[in-house]
mmCIF file of N, CA and C in Angstrom:
data_model
loop_
_atom_site.group_PDB
_atom_site.id
_atom_site.type_symbol
_atom_site.label_atom_id
_atom_site.label_comp_id
_atom_site.label_asym_id
_atom_site.label_seq_id
_atom_site.Cartn_x
_atom_site.Cartn_y
_atom_site.Cartn_z
ATOM 1 N N UNK A 1 94.939 85.357 116.843
ATOM 2 C CA UNK A 1 94.326 86.674 116.948
ATOM 3 C C UNK A 1 92.954 86.279 117.304
ATOM 4 N N UNK A 2 92.614 87.193 118.505
ATOM 5 C CA UNK A 2 91.083 87.047 118.734
ATOM 6 C C UNK A 2 90.309 88.253 118.513
ATOM 7 N N UNK A 3 89.308 88.174 118.191
ATOM 8 C CA UNK A 3 88.271 89.257 117.709
ATOM 9 C C UNK A 3 86.909 89.252 118.602
ATOM 10 N N UNK A 4 86.753 90.372 119.285
ATOM 11 C CA UNK A 4 85.579 90.402 119.891
ATOM 12 C C UNK A 4 84.468 91.469 119.205
ATOM 13 N N UNK A 5 83.400 91.004 118.752
ATOM 14 C CA UNK A 5 82.504 91.695 118.017
ATOM 15 C C UNK A 5 81.407 92.535 118.986
ATOM 16 N N UNK A 6 80.818 93.410 118.341
ATOM 17 C CA UNK A 6 79.974 94.630 118.958
ATOM 18 C C UNK A 6 78.984 93.914 119.830
ATOM 19 N N UNK A 7 78.559 92.369 119.526
ATOM 20 C CA UNK A 7 77.473 91.840 120.305
ATOM 21 C C UNK A 7 78.186 90.874 121.465
ATOM 22 N N UNK A 8 79.512 91.436 121.568
ATOM 23 C CA UNK A 8 80.328 90.415 122.795
ATOM 24 C C UNK A 8 80.604 89.121 122.394
ATOM 25 N N UNK A 9 80.254 88.716 121.314
ATOM 26 C CA UNK A 9 80.765 87.425 120.906
ATOM 27 C C UNK A 9 82.122 87.364 120.520
ATOM 28 N N UNK A 10 82.883 86.148 120.461
ATOM 29 C CA UNK A 10 84.161 85.975 120.405
ATOM 30 C C UNK A 10 84.594 84.970 119.505
ATOM 31 N N UNK A 11 85.726 85.240 118.456
ATOM 32 C CA UNK A 11 86.250 84.355 117.531
ATOM 33 C C UNK A 11 87.849 84.518 117.851
ATOM 34 N N UNK A 12 88.382 83.193 117.532
ATOM 35 C CA UNK A 12 89.809 82.960 117.652
ATOM 36 C C UNK A 12 90.373 82.300 116.263
ATOM 37 N N UNK A 13 91.257 82.880 115.693
ATOM 38 C CA UNK A 13 92.012 82.209 114.492
ATOM 39 C C UNK A 13 93.423 82.208 114.886
ATOM 40 N N UNK A 14 94.120 81.168 114.444
ATOM 41 C CA UNK A 14 95.788 81.329 114.746
ATOM 42 C C UNK A 14 96.274 80.307 113.492
ATOM 43 N N UNK A 15 97.568 80.641 113.516
ATOM 44 C CA UNK A 15 98.278 80.014 112.343
ATOM 45 C C UNK A 15 99.885 79.548 112.969
ATOM 46 N N UNK A 16 100.214 78.602 112.513
ATOM 47 C CA UNK A 16 101.551 78.368 112.964
ATOM 48 C C UNK A 16 102.663 78.620 111.734
ATOM 49 N N UNK A 17 103.601 79.459 112.248
ATOM 50 C CA UNK A 17 104.610 79.687 111.397
ATOM 51 C C UNK A 17 105.897 80.039 111.739
ATOM 52 N N UNK A 18 106.902 80.379 111.088
ATOM 53 C CA UNK A 18 108.250 80.746 111.530
ATOM 54 C C UNK A 18 108.492 81.990 111.713
ATOM 55 N N UNK A 19 107.850 82.979 110.974
ATOM 56 C CA UNK A 19 108.090 84.480 110.924
ATOM 57 C C UNK A 19 106.526 85.206 111.218
ATOM 58 N N UNK A 20 106.737 86.308 111.992
ATOM 59 C CA UNK A 20 105.502 87.093 112.170
ATOM 60 C C UNK A 20 105.659 88.262 111.020
ATOM 61 N N UNK A 21 104.998 87.967 109.886
ATOM 62 C CA UNK A 21 104.730 88.965 108.807
ATOM 63 C C UNK A 21 103.293 89.558 108.712
ATOM 64 N N UNK A 22 103.258 90.768 108.523
ATOM 65 C CA UNK A 22 102.051 91.678 108.414
ATOM 66 C C UNK A 22 101.116 91.152 107.541
ATOM 67 N N UNK A 23 101.251 90.473 106.327
ATOM 68 C CA UNK A 23 100.508 89.791 105.368
ATOM 69 C C UNK A 23 99.728 88.614 106.280
ATOM 70 N N UNK A 24 100.377 87.902 107.235
ATOM 71 C CA UNK A 24 99.776 86.808 107.833
ATOM 72 C C UNK A 24 98.845 87.375 108.795
ATOM 73 N N UNK A 25 98.937 88.491 109.449
ATOM 74 C CA UNK A 25 98.038 89.124 110.446
ATOM 75 C C UNK A 25 96.689 89.499 109.510
ATOM 76 N N UNK A 26 96.965 90.040 108.385
ATOM 77 C CA UNK A 26 95.864 90.748 107.570
ATOM 78 C C UNK A 26 94.816 89.597 107.281
ATOM 79 N N UNK A 27 95.551 88.412 106.662
ATOM 80 C CA UNK A 27 94.792 87.253 106.419
ATOM 81 C C UNK A 27 93.991 86.616 107.641
ATOM 82 N N UNK A 28 94.644 86.659 108.942
ATOM 83 C CA UNK A 28 93.979 86.155 109.977
ATOM 84 C C UNK A 28 92.889 87.087 110.281
ATOM 85 N N UNK A 29 93.060 88.511 110.087
ATOM 86 C CA UNK A 29 91.923 89.189 110.611
ATOM 87 C C UNK A 29 90.847 89.136 109.483
ATOM 88 N N UNK A 30 91.045 88.983 108.387
ATOM 89 C CA UNK A 30 90.012 88.815 107.207
ATOM 90 C C UNK A 30 89.202 87.548 107.403
ATOM 91 N N UNK A 31 89.973 86.268 107.967
ATOM 92 C CA UNK A 31 89.253 84.974 108.270
ATOM 93 C C UNK A 31 88.541 85.165 109.295
ATOM 94 N N UNK A 32 88.815 85.841 110.327
ATOM 95 C CA UNK A 32 88.087 85.878 111.549
ATOM 96 C C UNK A 32 86.892 86.773 111.448
ATOM 97 N N UNK A 33 87.043 87.831 110.680
ATOM 98 C CA UNK A 33 85.938 88.821 110.612
ATOM 99 C C UNK A 33 84.912 88.157 109.754
ATOM 100 N N UNK A 34 85.186 87.472 108.613
ATOM 101 C CA UNK A 34 84.203 86.633 107.795
ATOM 102 C C UNK A 34 83.366 85.757 108.682
ATOM 103 N N UNK A 35 83.687 85.163 109.646
ATOM 104 C CA UNK A 35 82.861 84.253 110.407
ATOM 105 C C UNK A 35 81.782 84.749 111.053
ATOM 106 N N UNK A 36 81.811 86.330 111.366
ATOM 107 C CA UNK A 36 80.482 87.067 111.847
ATOM 108 C C UNK A 36 80.044 87.957 110.994
ATOM 109 N N UNK A 37 80.946 88.864 110.488
ATOM 110 C CA UNK A 37 80.652 89.969 109.513
ATOM 111 C C UNK A 37 79.981 90.979 110.195
ATOM 112 N N UNK A 38 80.324 91.195 111.505
ATOM 113 C CA UNK A 38 79.726 92.276 112.229
ATOM 114 C C UNK A 38 80.935 93.416 112.819
ATOM 115 N N UNK A 39 80.683 94.539 113.399
ATOM 116 C CA UNK A 39 81.606 95.488 113.732
ATOM 117 C C UNK A 39 82.435 94.856 114.648
ATOM 118 N N UNK A 40 83.749 94.820 114.882
ATOM 119 C CA UNK A 40 84.850 94.466 115.799
ATOM 120 C C UNK A 40 84.972 95.711 116.732
ATOM 121 N N UNK A 41 84.872 95.238 118.110
ATOM 122 C CA UNK A 41 85.050 96.296 119.055
ATOM 123 C C UNK A 41 86.512 96.047 119.740
ATOM 124 N N UNK A 42 87.094 94.823 119.450
ATOM 125 C CA UNK A 42 88.488 94.427 120.371
ATOM 126 C C UNK A 42 89.424 93.600 119.377
ATOM 127 N N UNK A 43 90.490 93.587 119.198
ATOM 128 C CA UNK A 43 91.483 92.832 118.338
ATOM 129 C C UNK A 43 92.737 92.528 119.249
ATOM 130 N N UNK A 44 92.748 91.159 119.686
ATOM 131 C CA UNK A 44 93.981 90.883 120.367
ATOM 132 C C UNK A 44 94.960 89.910 119.757
ATOM 133 N N UNK A 45 96.132 90.412 119.839
ATOM 134 C CA UNK A 45 97.211 89.712 119.010
ATOM 135 C C UNK A 45 98.170 88.934 120.076
ATOM 136 N N UNK A 46 98.668 87.741 119.616
ATOM 137 C CA UNK A 46 99.591 87.191 120.511
ATOM 138 C C UNK A 46 100.732 86.333 119.688
ATOM 139 N N UNK A 47 102.030 86.469 120.123
ATOM 140 C CA UNK A 47 102.951 85.837 119.276
ATOM 141 C C UNK A 47 103.807 84.795 120.481
ATOM 142 N N UNK A 48 103.952 83.500 120.035
ATOM 143 C CA UNK A 48 104.573 82.582 121.056
ATOM 144 C C UNK A 48 105.968 82.302 120.362
ATOM 145 N N UNK A 49 107.101 82.401 121.265
ATOM 146 C CA UNK A 49 108.391 82.177 120.735
ATOM 147 C C UNK A 49 108.664 80.519 120.870
#
């Protein structure tokens, strides 16, 4: 998951797993947001098979 903040800085968080579960995405979002704690302007999601 890639987060772009209102000041145009970016952070990326990722996790290796066997399933794409909504709870995992929520945890990644929280982890990434806690790094800057600023308003988010863009969220990018990716899944690799």
